[in-house]
Structures are given as structure tokens and as C-alpha cells.
């Protein structure tokens, strides 16, 4: 039985025992016939090859980490915040006349979100292939500049045709930013740091939202000064598009993996490479043209591959509905369009605090991510139940707004799942496919979410809010099964290594060697999963 199939069946003991014994007695490798070629290569290389990693002090590593944080995190925070606002500003623009000024009718408004995620979905795999094959930083920067031009152009749209073409193009060029950033985090930071650093830039989903909401409020309120002929939604696009282009141009000089950037010395690049070897997930180099079909096939028999996609889908169904209809739903409670913008600021502030707390906790204590993921889907489940059951009457509007605020924690179930990709998926091809498949689930979920909120169900949208509550209930179960699978894998591997007399130091050393040689988490029996 191969290592891949053994691991897919919860890692049958005999192949692993043979593999470990073979690693400890390499001189007898010809005598062991029960292992397949991939296992023999894994153990032989793990035991023979010596990775000459320079020794650096903790002080040197800390100094480098501070420099990395200083260069990357503020820029990634800004980029991610702009990307989120660019694709979700449609909801705010809708309550400032976009639908009326462009003559949208029926489900045409919903289709502006659906088409975005359809092209996002179609171009997800090609874009991930491109950013892996060419310089990641430069590629992401160029994508960002182009979608900035598209967002700016939305301000000139006159009808549904203009809008749907531009939104389709926007999806094409925005599709690589989130998976690209996850891969960048994996190339710079250790497994222990993945969650906290990812949450830093993902907190821009709310943090930059506060800043942007204030600016959009200023643009929207200026209508009272310029009269009814002034169309605020167009100037919102001008502002967002221009900011995106400027930020993308800045990224050309800063963003990238350790081997790409110019702001590290040659010695610092070696140090950055040495830092991430402990992740056991491979090197950071882009421009590699080798595609390993064996790793692609391995994805299909790995339950965690399917858990990641299912979790992304279930989390994104409510996200698709909220990003498209949140402002419209809030005005349905009885708030004005300007009030709807301001009332989103407290929700965003709560999100920022929640992100900070989780980031600190995950950096101090191990294996908390999936517990936070499970907890974070409970409040939004309750919140959507409240939105579904209470009528849109004046005495309930603040209660319903409270239910809407409870949905703010939902993004953690998705964002922390993204951080598990660089932490738990080893093998460059396997990691690329897993990342792409996860974002396929993300796209399909958002497509479904934008369509289950039908204009005929306004203003309460009961089928949509009920569907979102069901999605969160199912997501909780998926995360639970996902964590159980990882726990059982780790326990079985640890038990077998103990029986063979391996020390933790031996395991870590061999895991690093095989990880550097691009072995997957299935092939590398010394690999340990993070939860």
C-alpha cells in the first residue's frame, strides 16, 4: 500500500512502521519490499541528505522578523482592505442610487455579485498557477493595478451591460489576492505565526472598512450640497479605483517572497529561508515549473482537502448575501442610507477587537484555531435566526440590527481555515491545488448567497436569512469532523514514532529535511498537523 493511500485511510500502521524502520536502517533498504517507491525516496532522502542550514541566534531571528513585519504587514493590510471594499462597495453604492441611475430591474443587481464570483471561480486555478510560476509579488501587483482601473471605470457605467462586464473583469483580476497573500504568509512566517500574521491583514476587512465607511459617508452626504443631479455612487468608484491603482504601484517595489524582494540583504534572505524550514512545507521560491501530478491525485483522497472546500462554501453563502444586501437590509429595518453606513462602523470595530484577541491567543497557545472557528459560527447562526423571525417593525429595528451585528464573527471560520493551508498542506503542487479548491468553494458559496436573497422577498428576505443560518449550522459540523481527523492522524503518528524510539528532536530534523525536498504531508510521516 502506498503512503498516500495509507494516510487517506487514517494511516494504516504497517506502512508507517516499515517506513520508520527503513529510515533508521538505510543500509538494509534493498531488503524492504513492502514500501512503494515514494516511501523509499522519502525515507532515504530524509536519512542521507544533509541540509546545511546556517545557525542564527534568536536575537538575529527576532530582528529579521520585526523587519519583515514592518515591510509586509502594513502594506498587506492596506491591500486586503482595499480589495474587500472594492468588491463589497456595491452594496453601499446600491443605496445611493446605483440601481436607479443604471436602470437595474429584478435580479439584475444580484447578478452583479454573481458574475463577479463566477469569473473569480473560472480564473482561480489559472491565476494561482501564474503566481506560482512567475514572481509572485510582481504578478499580484500587476493584477491589483488592473482591477483598480476596472473599479474606477465602474463610475462611468451607464447601464446593466456596462456594469456586468466590468464586474466580470473585476472578478478575473481580484481572484488571486487572497490565495496569493496566504502563500506569501507561508513563505515568510513559521507555522506558529501563520494565524496571527494572517489575521493582521485579514483584520483590514473591518479595520479599513471603518476608514472607508467614513469616506463613503462623506461622499454620500455631499449630495445635499450638490443637489439631486449629483450621483454619489460614481464618486465612490473614482475614489476606490484611484486608491487601488496607487497601492498596486507601491506593491511593485515591496511585495514578494523572501527570494524576490530587494529590501533584504543576501544574508537576510538566507536567514528568512532558514526560519521557515521548520514548517516542513517546502521552500518559498516562485518561478518553479515542475507540476507533480502525484500530489494532485493525493488531494482527491485527502478528506481534509474536501473539508477545506466545504467549509469555504458554507461560510461564503452568508458572506455573499451580506456583502450584497447588508446595506439594503439595514435600510429595511427603518434606517436611512447614511445611517446604514454609520451603523456598520460599530460592527467593524467589534470585528477588529475580535481579530486582535484571536491573533494574540493563537500566537501564545497552540492548536486553538479550529476551536475559534467552531465558536465563531455560533453567534451568526443565532443572529440570522433573529433576522428571520422578527418582523420589520419600528420596535424591533434595534434588535434586528443587533442580530446583524452578531454575524460579524463569521469570517473567522473562513479566515482561520485559510491559515491552515500553509500550516498543514505540504508539497508545492498539493498546496496550490488545495488553495485553489478552497477559493472555488468560496466563490460558489458567494454565488449561492447572492442569489438566495431574491428581490421578491424584500424587505425581510426570510428565505435568504434562513438559508444562511442553516449554512452556519452545517459549517460547525464540518469543522468538528475536520479537527477530529487531524487529531487522530497526529496521535497515530506519534504513537508509532514512540514505539520505534524516535525522539522529538529526531522527528523535527527529519520533518524539515523532507519538507524542504517538497514531500507532502502524507509522504512525510514526521509531519505534524496544526489545529
Coordinates of C-alpha atoms in Angstrom, one line a residue:
X1 CA 0.0 0.0 0.0
X2 CA 1.3 3.4 -0.9
X3 CA 1.9 6.1 1.7
X4 CA -0.8 8.3 0.1
X5 CA -3.5 5.6 0.3
X6 CA -2.3 4.6 3.8
X7 CA -2.7 8.1 5.1
X8 CA -6.0 8.5 3.3
X9 CA -7.3 5.5 5.2
X10 CA -6.3 7.1 8.5
X11 CA -2.8 5.9 8.1
X12 CA -2.7 2.2 8.5
X13 CA 0.0 1.2 11.0
X14 CA 2.1 -1.3 9.0
X15 CA 3.3 1.1 6.2
X16 CA 4.3 3.7 8.7
X17 CA 6.2 1.2 10.8
X18 CA 8.0 -0.1 7.9
X19 CA 8.9 3.3 6.7
X20 CA 10.3 4.3 10.1
X21 CA 12.3 1.2 10.4
X22 CA 13.6 1.7 6.9
X23 CA 14.7 5.2 7.8
X24 CA 16.7 4.0 10.8
X25 CA 18.4 1.2 8.8
X26 CA 19.1 2.6 5.4
X27 CA 21.8 0.1 4.7
X28 CA 19.1 -2.5 4.5
X29 CA 16.8 -0.5 2.2
X30 CA 17.0 -3.1 -0.6
X31 CA 15.6 -5.8 1.7
X32 CA 12.4 -3.9 2.5
X33 CA 10.0 -4.6 -0.3
X34 CA 6.7 -3.6 1.2
X35 CA 7.2 0.1 0.7
X36 CA 6.4 1.8 -2.6
X37 CA 8.9 4.0 -4.4
X38 CA 7.6 7.3 -2.9
X39 CA 8.1 6.0 0.7
X40 CA 11.6 4.7 -0.1
X41 CA 12.6 8.0 -1.6
X42 CA 11.1 9.9 1.4
X43 CA 13.0 7.9 4.0
X44 CA 16.2 7.5 2.1
X45 CA 16.5 11.2 1.4
X46 CA 15.4 12.0 4.9
X47 CA 18.2 9.9 6.3
X48 CA 21.0 10.6 3.9
X49 CA 20.8 14.2 2.7
X50 CA 22.1 16.9 5.0
X51 CA 20.5 20.3 4.7
X52 CA 23.3 22.8 5.5
X53 CA 21.3 25.4 7.3
X54 CA 23.3 28.2 8.8
X55 CA 23.0 28.8 12.5
X56 CA 21.5 32.1 13.7
X57 CA 20.8 33.4 17.1
X58 CA 17.4 34.1 18.5
X59 CA 18.2 37.8 18.5
X60 CA 19.0 37.8 14.8
X61 CA 15.8 36.0 14.0
X62 CA 13.8 38.4 16.1
X63 CA 15.4 41.4 14.4
X64 CA 14.6 39.9 11.0
X65 CA 11.0 39.2 12.0
X66 CA 10.5 42.8 13.1
X67 CA 11.8 43.9 9.7
X68 CA 9.5 41.6 7.8
X69 CA 6.5 42.8 9.9
X70 CA 7.5 46.4 9.2
X71 CA 7.7 46.0 5.5
X72 CA 4.9 43.5 4.8
X73 CA 2.1 43.7 7.3
X74 CA 1.0 47.4 6.8
X75 CA 1.1 47.0 3.0
X76 CA -0.8 43.7 3.1
X77 CA -3.3 45.2 5.5
X78 CA -3.9 48.1 3.1
X79 CA -4.1 45.9 0.0
X80 CA -6.5 43.4 1.6
X81 CA -8.7 46.2 3.0
X82 CA -8.9 47.9 -0.4
X83 CA -9.7 44.6 -2.1
X84 CA -12.6 43.9 0.4
X85 CA -14.1 47.3 -0.1
X86 CA -13.7 47.2 -3.9
X87 CA -15.8 44.1 -4.2
X88 CA -18.3 44.9 -1.4
X89 CA -18.9 48.6 -2.0
X90 CA -21.6 47.6 -4.5
X91 CA -24.0 47.3 -1.5
X92 CA -23.3 50.8 -0.3
X93 CA -23.5 52.2 -3.9
X94 CA -26.9 50.5 -4.3
X95 CA -28.5 52.6 -1.6
X96 CA -27.0 55.8 -3.1
X97 CA -28.7 55.4 -6.5
X98 CA -26.7 52.8 -8.5
X99 CA -29.7 50.7 -9.2
X100 CA -31.9 53.6 -10.3
X101 CA -29.3 55.5 -12.3
X102 CA -28.3 52.5 -14.3
X103 CA -31.9 51.1 -14.7
X104 CA -31.4 47.8 -12.9
X105 CA -34.6 45.7 -12.6
X106 CA -35.4 42.3 -11.0
X107 CA -32.4 40.2 -10.1
X108 CA -30.0 42.2 -12.2
X109 CA -28.5 43.7 -9.1
X110 CA -27.9 40.2 -7.6
X111 CA -26.2 39.2 -10.9
X112 CA -23.6 41.9 -10.4
X113 CA -22.3 39.9 -7.5
X114 CA -22.9 36.5 -9.1
X115 CA -20.9 37.3 -12.2
X116 CA -18.0 38.6 -10.1
X117 CA -17.7 35.3 -8.3
X118 CA -18.3 33.3 -11.5
X119 CA -15.3 34.8 -13.2
X120 CA -13.4 34.7 -9.9
X121 CA -14.1 30.9 -9.9
X122 CA -13.2 30.3 -13.5
X123 CA -9.9 32.2 -13.3
X124 CA -8.9 30.9 -9.8
X125 CA -6.9 27.9 -11.0
X126 CA -5.1 29.7 -13.8
X127 CA -4.3 32.7 -11.6
X128 CA -2.9 30.5 -8.9
X129 CA -0.7 28.7 -11.5
X130 CA 0.5 32.1 -12.8
X131 CA 1.5 33.4 -9.4
X132 CA 3.3 30.2 -8.6
X133 CA 5.2 30.1 -11.9
X134 CA 6.2 33.7 -12.1
X135 CA 7.4 36.2 -9.5
X136 CA 4.6 36.3 -7.0
X137 CA 5.0 39.9 -5.8
X138 CA 5.2 41.4 -9.2
X139 CA 2.3 39.3 -10.5
X140 CA 0.0 40.3 -7.6
X141 CA 0.9 43.9 -8.0
X142 CA 0.0 44.0 -11.7
X143 CA -3.3 42.2 -11.0
X144 CA -4.1 44.9 -8.4
X145 CA -3.3 47.8 -10.8
X146 CA -5.6 46.4 -13.5
X147 CA -8.5 45.8 -11.1
X148 CA -8.1 49.3 -9.8
X149 CA -8.6 50.6 -13.3
X150 CA -11.7 48.4 -13.6
X151 CA -13.2 49.7 -10.3
X152 CA -12.6 53.3 -11.4
X153 CA -14.3 52.6 -14.7
X154 CA -17.5 51.4 -12.8
X155 CA -18.0 55.1 -12.0
X156 CA -18.6 55.7 -15.7
X157 CA -21.1 52.8 -16.2
X158 CA -24.5 53.8 -17.8
X159 CA -26.5 50.6 -17.8
X160 CA -26.6 46.9 -16.8
X161 CA -24.4 45.8 -19.7
X162 CA -21.6 48.1 -18.7
X163 CA -21.8 47.1 -15.0
X164 CA -21.9 43.3 -15.6
X165 CA -18.9 43.4 -18.0
X166 CA -16.9 45.5 -15.5
X167 CA -17.9 43.3 -12.6
X168 CA -16.9 40.2 -14.6
X169 CA -13.5 41.7 -15.3
X170 CA -13.1 42.7 -11.7
X171 CA -13.6 39.1 -10.6
X172 CA -10.9 38.0 -13.1
X173 CA -8.3 40.2 -11.6
X174 CA -9.2 40.1 -7.9
X175 CA -9.3 36.3 -7.7
X176 CA -5.6 35.8 -6.9
X177 CA -5.2 38.3 -4.0
X178 CA -6.4 36.2 -1.1
X179 CA -4.7 32.9 -2.0
X180 CA -1.6 34.9 -3.0
X181 CA -1.4 36.5 0.4
X182 CA -1.9 33.2 2.2
X183 CA 1.1 31.8 0.2
X184 CA 3.2 34.8 1.0
X185 CA 2.5 34.4 4.7
X186 CA 3.6 30.8 4.4
X187 CA 6.8 31.8 2.7
X188 CA 7.8 34.3 5.4
X189 CA 6.5 33.1 8.7
X190 CA 6.7 29.9 10.9
X191 CA 3.7 27.7 11.4
X192 CA 3.1 29.2 14.9
X193 CA 3.0 32.7 13.3
X194 CA 0.7 31.9 10.4
X195 CA -2.6 32.6 12.2
X196 CA -1.6 35.8 13.9
X197 CA 0.1 37.3 10.8
X198 CA -2.8 36.3 8.6
X199 CA -5.3 37.8 10.9
X200 CA -3.4 41.1 10.8
X201 CA -4.0 41.6 7.2
X202 CA -7.4 40.0 7.3
X203 CA -8.5 42.4 10.0
X204 CA -8.5 45.1 7.3
X205 CA -11.8 43.5 6.3
X206 CA -13.2 45.5 9.2
X207 CA -10.4 47.9 10.1
X208 CA -10.1 49.5 6.7
X209 CA -13.8 49.2 6.4
X210 CA -14.1 51.8 9.2
X211 CA -11.9 54.3 7.4
X212 CA -13.7 53.7 4.1
X213 CA -17.1 53.9 5.6
X214 CA -16.3 57.4 6.9
X215 CA -15.0 58.5 3.5
X216 CA -18.0 56.9 1.7
X217 CA -20.3 58.7 4.2
X218 CA -18.6 62.0 3.3
X219 CA -19.2 61.3 -0.4
X220 CA -22.8 60.3 0.2
X221 CA -23.6 63.2 2.4
X222 CA -22.3 65.7 -0.2
X223 CA -25.4 65.0 -2.3
X224 CA -27.2 67.5 -0.1
X225 CA -24.7 70.2 -1.2
X226 CA -24.8 69.4 -4.9
X227 CA -28.4 68.6 -5.4
X228 CA -30.3 65.6 -6.8
X229 CA -28.3 65.5 -10.0
X230 CA -25.2 64.5 -8.0
X231 CA -24.6 60.7 -8.1
X232 CA -22.5 59.8 -5.1
X233 CA -22.0 56.2 -6.1
X234 CA -20.0 57.2 -9.1
X235 CA -17.5 59.2 -6.9
X236 CA -17.2 56.2 -4.6
X237 CA -15.9 54.2 -7.6
X238 CA -13.5 57.1 -8.5
X239 CA -12.1 57.1 -5.0
X240 CA -11.7 53.4 -4.6
X241 CA -10.3 52.8 -8.1
X242 CA -7.7 55.5 -7.7
X243 CA -6.6 54.2 -4.3
X244 CA -6.3 50.7 -5.6
X245 CA -4.1 51.8 -8.6
X246 CA -1.8 53.8 -6.2
X247 CA -1.4 50.9 -3.8
X248 CA -0.8 48.4 -6.5
X249 CA 2.0 50.5 -7.9
X250 CA 3.6 50.6 -4.4
X251 CA 3.4 46.8 -4.1
X252 CA 5.7 46.5 -7.2
X253 CA 8.6 47.7 -5.0
X254 CA 7.8 45.9 -1.8
X255 CA 5.6 42.8 -2.1
X256 CA 7.0 39.3 -2.7
X257 CA 8.6 36.2 -1.2
X258 CA 12.0 36.2 0.5
X259 CA 13.8 35.2 -2.7
X260 CA 12.1 38.0 -4.7
X261 CA 12.3 41.2 -2.6
X262 CA 15.0 43.8 -2.8
X263 CA 14.8 45.1 0.8
X264 CA 16.6 42.1 2.2
X265 CA 20.3 41.5 2.0
X266 CA 21.7 38.2 0.7
X267 CA 22.4 37.1 4.3
X268 CA 18.9 38.1 5.5
X269 CA 17.4 36.1 2.7
X270 CA 19.3 33.0 3.9
X271 CA 18.1 33.7 7.4
X272 CA 14.5 34.1 6.2
X273 CA 14.8 30.8 4.4
X274 CA 16.2 29.1 7.5
X275 CA 13.3 30.4 9.6
X276 CA 10.6 28.7 7.6
X277 CA 12.4 25.3 7.2
X278 CA 10.7 24.3 10.5
X279 CA 7.3 24.5 8.7
X280 CA 8.2 21.3 6.8
X281 CA 6.1 22.5 3.9
X282 CA 8.9 23.4 1.4
X283 CA 10.7 26.4 0.0
X284 CA 9.5 29.8 -0.9
X285 CA 10.8 30.0 -4.4
X286 CA 8.4 31.0 -7.2
X287 CA 9.1 30.6 -10.9
X288 CA 9.3 26.8 -10.4
X289 CA 7.8 25.0 -13.4
X290 CA 7.5 21.4 -12.1
X291 CA 4.0 20.2 -11.6
X292 CA 3.7 17.0 -9.7
X293 CA 0.6 15.0 -10.7
X294 CA 1.1 12.6 -7.9
X295 CA 0.5 15.4 -5.4
X296 CA -2.6 16.4 -7.4
X297 CA -4.0 12.9 -7.1
X298 CA -3.2 12.9 -3.4
X299 CA -5.6 15.8 -2.9
X300 CA -8.5 13.7 -4.1
X301 CA -8.1 11.1 -1.4
X302 CA -7.3 13.5 1.5
X303 CA -10.5 14.2 3.5
X304 CA -9.1 17.5 4.7
X305 CA -9.0 18.7 1.1
X306 CA -12.8 18.3 0.9
X307 CA -13.3 19.7 4.4
X308 CA -11.5 22.8 3.4
X309 CA -13.7 23.3 0.3
X310 CA -16.9 22.5 2.2
X311 CA -16.0 24.9 5.0
X312 CA -15.2 27.7 2.5
X313 CA -18.5 27.1 0.7
X314 CA -20.7 27.1 3.8
X315 CA -19.0 30.1 5.3
X316 CA -19.3 32.0 2.0
X317 CA -23.1 31.5 1.4
X318 CA -23.9 34.0 4.2
X319 CA -21.0 36.2 3.1
X320 CA -22.4 36.5 -0.4
X321 CA -25.7 37.6 0.9
X322 CA -24.4 40.1 3.4
X323 CA -21.9 41.8 1.2
X324 CA -24.6 42.3 -1.4
X325 CA -27.6 43.0 0.7
X326 CA -26.5 44.2 4.1
X327 CA -27.0 47.9 3.5
X328 CA -30.3 47.2 1.8
X329 CA -31.4 45.0 4.7
X330 CA -30.4 47.7 7.2
X331 CA -32.4 50.3 5.4
X332 CA -35.3 47.8 5.5
X333 CA -35.1 48.0 9.3
X334 CA -36.0 51.7 9.1
X335 CA -32.6 53.3 8.9
X336 CA -31.6 55.9 6.2
X337 CA -28.8 55.3 3.7
X338 CA -26.4 57.5 5.6
X339 CA -27.4 55.8 8.9
X340 CA -26.7 52.4 7.3
X341 CA -23.1 53.4 6.6
X342 CA -22.5 54.8 10.2
X343 CA -24.1 51.8 11.8
X344 CA -21.7 49.5 10.1
X345 CA -18.8 51.2 11.9
X346 CA -19.5 49.7 15.4
X347 CA -19.8 46.2 13.8
X348 CA -16.4 46.7 12.1
X349 CA -14.9 47.9 15.4
X350 CA -16.1 44.8 17.2
X351 CA -14.6 42.7 14.4
X352 CA -11.2 44.4 14.8
X353 CA -11.1 43.7 18.5
X354 CA -12.2 40.1 17.9
X355 CA -9.4 39.6 15.4
X356 CA -6.8 41.1 17.8
X357 CA -7.9 38.8 20.6
X358 CA -7.8 35.7 18.4
X359 CA -4.4 36.7 16.9
X360 CA -2.8 37.1 20.3
X361 CA -4.3 33.8 21.6
X362 CA -3.2 31.8 18.6
X363 CA 0.3 33.2 18.8
X364 CA 0.7 32.3 22.5
X365 CA -1.0 28.9 22.6
X366 CA -1.0 26.0 20.1
X367 CA -3.9 24.4 18.4
X368 CA -6.6 26.9 19.1
X369 CA -7.5 27.8 15.6
X370 CA -10.2 25.3 15.0
X371 CA -11.8 25.9 18.4
X372 CA -12.1 29.6 17.5
X373 CA -13.5 28.6 14.1
X374 CA -16.3 26.5 15.7
X375 CA -17.1 29.1 18.3
X376 CA -17.2 31.9 15.6
X377 CA -20.1 30.4 13.7
X378 CA -22.4 30.2 16.7
X379 CA -23.3 33.9 17.2
X380 CA -24.0 34.4 13.4
X381 CA -26.3 31.3 13.5
X382 CA -28.3 33.0 16.3
X383 CA -28.1 36.4 14.5
X384 CA -29.7 35.1 11.3
X385 CA -32.4 33.3 13.3
X386 CA -33.2 36.7 14.8
X387 CA -33.3 38.3 11.4
X388 CA -35.6 35.5 10.1
X389 CA -38.1 35.6 13.0
X390 CA -38.6 39.2 13.8
X391 CA -40.8 41.5 11.6
X392 CA -39.5 44.8 10.2
X393 CA -41.4 47.0 12.7
X394 CA -40.0 50.1 14.5
X395 CA -39.9 48.5 17.9
X396 CA -37.7 45.7 16.6
X397 CA -35.3 47.6 14.4
X398 CA -32.5 47.8 17.0
X399 CA -33.0 44.2 18.0
X400 CA -32.7 43.2 14.3
X401 CA -29.6 45.4 14.0
X402 CA -28.2 43.5 17.0
X403 CA -28.8 40.2 15.2
X404 CA -27.0 41.7 12.2
X405 CA -24.0 42.7 14.4
X406 CA -23.8 39.1 15.7
X407 CA -22.9 37.9 12.2
X408 CA -19.6 39.8 12.4
X409 CA -17.7 36.8 13.9
X410 CA -18.5 34.6 11.0
X411 CA -15.4 35.5 8.9
X412 CA -13.1 33.8 11.4
X413 CA -14.4 30.4 10.4
X414 CA -13.2 31.2 6.9
X415 CA -10.1 33.2 7.5
X416 CA -8.5 30.8 10.0
X417 CA -9.3 27.9 7.7
X418 CA -7.2 29.8 5.1
X419 CA -4.2 29.9 7.5
X420 CA -4.4 26.1 7.9
X421 CA -3.3 25.8 4.2
X422 CA 0.3 26.9 4.6
X423 CA 0.4 25.3 8.0
X424 CA -1.0 21.8 7.2
X425 CA -0.6 21.3 3.5
X426 CA 2.9 20.3 2.4
X427 CA 4.1 19.8 -1.2
X428 CA 4.0 22.8 -3.6
X429 CA 1.6 21.3 -6.1
X430 CA -0.7 20.0 -3.4
X431 CA -0.7 23.3 -1.6
X432 CA -1.5 25.2 -4.8
X433 CA -4.5 22.9 -5.6
X434 CA -5.8 23.0 -2.1
X435 CA -5.6 26.7 -2.0
X436 CA -7.4 27.0 -5.4
X437 CA -10.1 24.5 -4.4
X438 CA -10.8 26.3 -1.2
X439 CA -11.3 29.5 -3.1
X440 CA -13.6 27.6 -5.5
X441 CA -15.8 26.8 -2.5
X442 CA -15.5 30.5 -1.5
X443 CA -16.7 31.6 -4.9
X444 CA -19.5 29.1 -5.3
X445 CA -20.8 30.0 -1.8
X446 CA -20.8 33.7 -2.6
X447 CA -22.7 33.0 -5.8
X448 CA -25.3 31.0 -4.0
X449 CA -25.5 33.6 -1.2
X450 CA -26.1 36.5 -3.7
X451 CA -28.9 34.5 -5.4
X452 CA -30.9 33.2 -2.4
X453 CA -31.7 36.9 -1.5
X454 CA -34.4 37.5 -4.1
X455 CA -35.9 40.9 -4.7
X456 CA -39.3 39.4 -4.4
X457 CA -38.6 38.6 -0.7
X458 CA -37.8 42.2 0.2
X459 CA -37.6 43.7 2.7
X460 CA -37.2 40.8 5.2
X461 CA -35.6 38.2 2.8
X462 CA -36.7 35.4 5.0
X463 CA -35.5 32.5 2.6
X464 CA -32.1 34.1 2.4
X465 CA -31.6 34.6 6.1
X466 CA -32.9 31.2 6.9
X467 CA -30.5 29.6 4.4
X468 CA -27.6 31.5 6.0
X469 CA -28.5 30.1 9.4
X470 CA -28.6 26.5 8.0
X471 CA -25.2 27.1 6.4
X472 CA -23.6 28.1 9.7
X473 CA -25.1 25.0 11.5
X474 CA -23.6 22.7 8.8
X475 CA -20.2 24.6 9.0
X476 CA -19.9 23.9 12.7
X477 CA -20.2 20.1 12.0
X478 CA -17.7 20.2 9.2
X479 CA -15.1 22.0 11.4
X480 CA -15.7 19.5 14.1
X481 CA -15.1 16.5 11.8
X482 CA -12.1 18.2 10.3
X483 CA -10.4 18.7 13.6
X484 CA -11.2 15.1 14.7
X485 CA -9.4 13.9 11.6
X486 CA -6.3 15.9 12.3
X487 CA -6.2 14.8 15.9
X488 CA -6.4 11.1 15.0
X489 CA -3.7 11.5 12.4
X490 CA -1.3 13.2 14.8
X491 CA -2.0 10.6 17.6
X492 CA -1.4 7.7 15.3
X493 CA 1.9 9.1 14.0
X494 CA 3.1 10.0 17.5
X495 CA 2.3 6.5 18.8
X496 CA 4.2 4.8 16.0
X497 CA 7.3 7.0 16.4
X498 CA 7.3 6.4 20.1
X499 CA 7.2 2.7 19.5
X500 CA 10.2 3.0 17.2
X501 CA 12.1 5.0 19.8
X502 CA 12.3 8.3 17.9
X503 CA 12.9 11.4 20.0
X504 CA 11.2 14.7 19.2
X505 CA 14.5 16.2 18.0
X506 CA 14.9 13.3 15.5
X507 CA 11.3 13.8 14.3
X508 CA 11.7 17.6 13.8
X509 CA 15.0 17.2 12.0
X510 CA 13.7 14.6 9.5
X511 CA 10.4 16.5 9.0
X512 CA 12.4 19.6 8.0
X513 CA 14.6 17.7 5.5
X514 CA 11.7 16.0 3.8
X515 CA 9.7 19.2 3.8
X516 CA 12.5 21.1 2.1
X517 CA 12.5 18.4 -0.6
X518 CA 8.9 19.1 -1.4
X519 CA 7.3 16.0 0.1
X520 CA 3.7 16.2 1.0
X521 CA 2.2 15.9 4.5
X522 CA 1.2 12.3 3.5
X523 CA 4.6 11.3 2.3
X524 CA 6.4 13.0 5.2
X525 CA 5.5 10.7 8.2
X526 CA 7.3 13.1 10.5
X527 CA 5.0 15.9 9.7
X528 CA 2.6 17.2 12.4
X529 CA -0.7 18.9 11.8
X530 CA -1.7 22.2 13.3
X531 CA -5.2 22.7 14.7

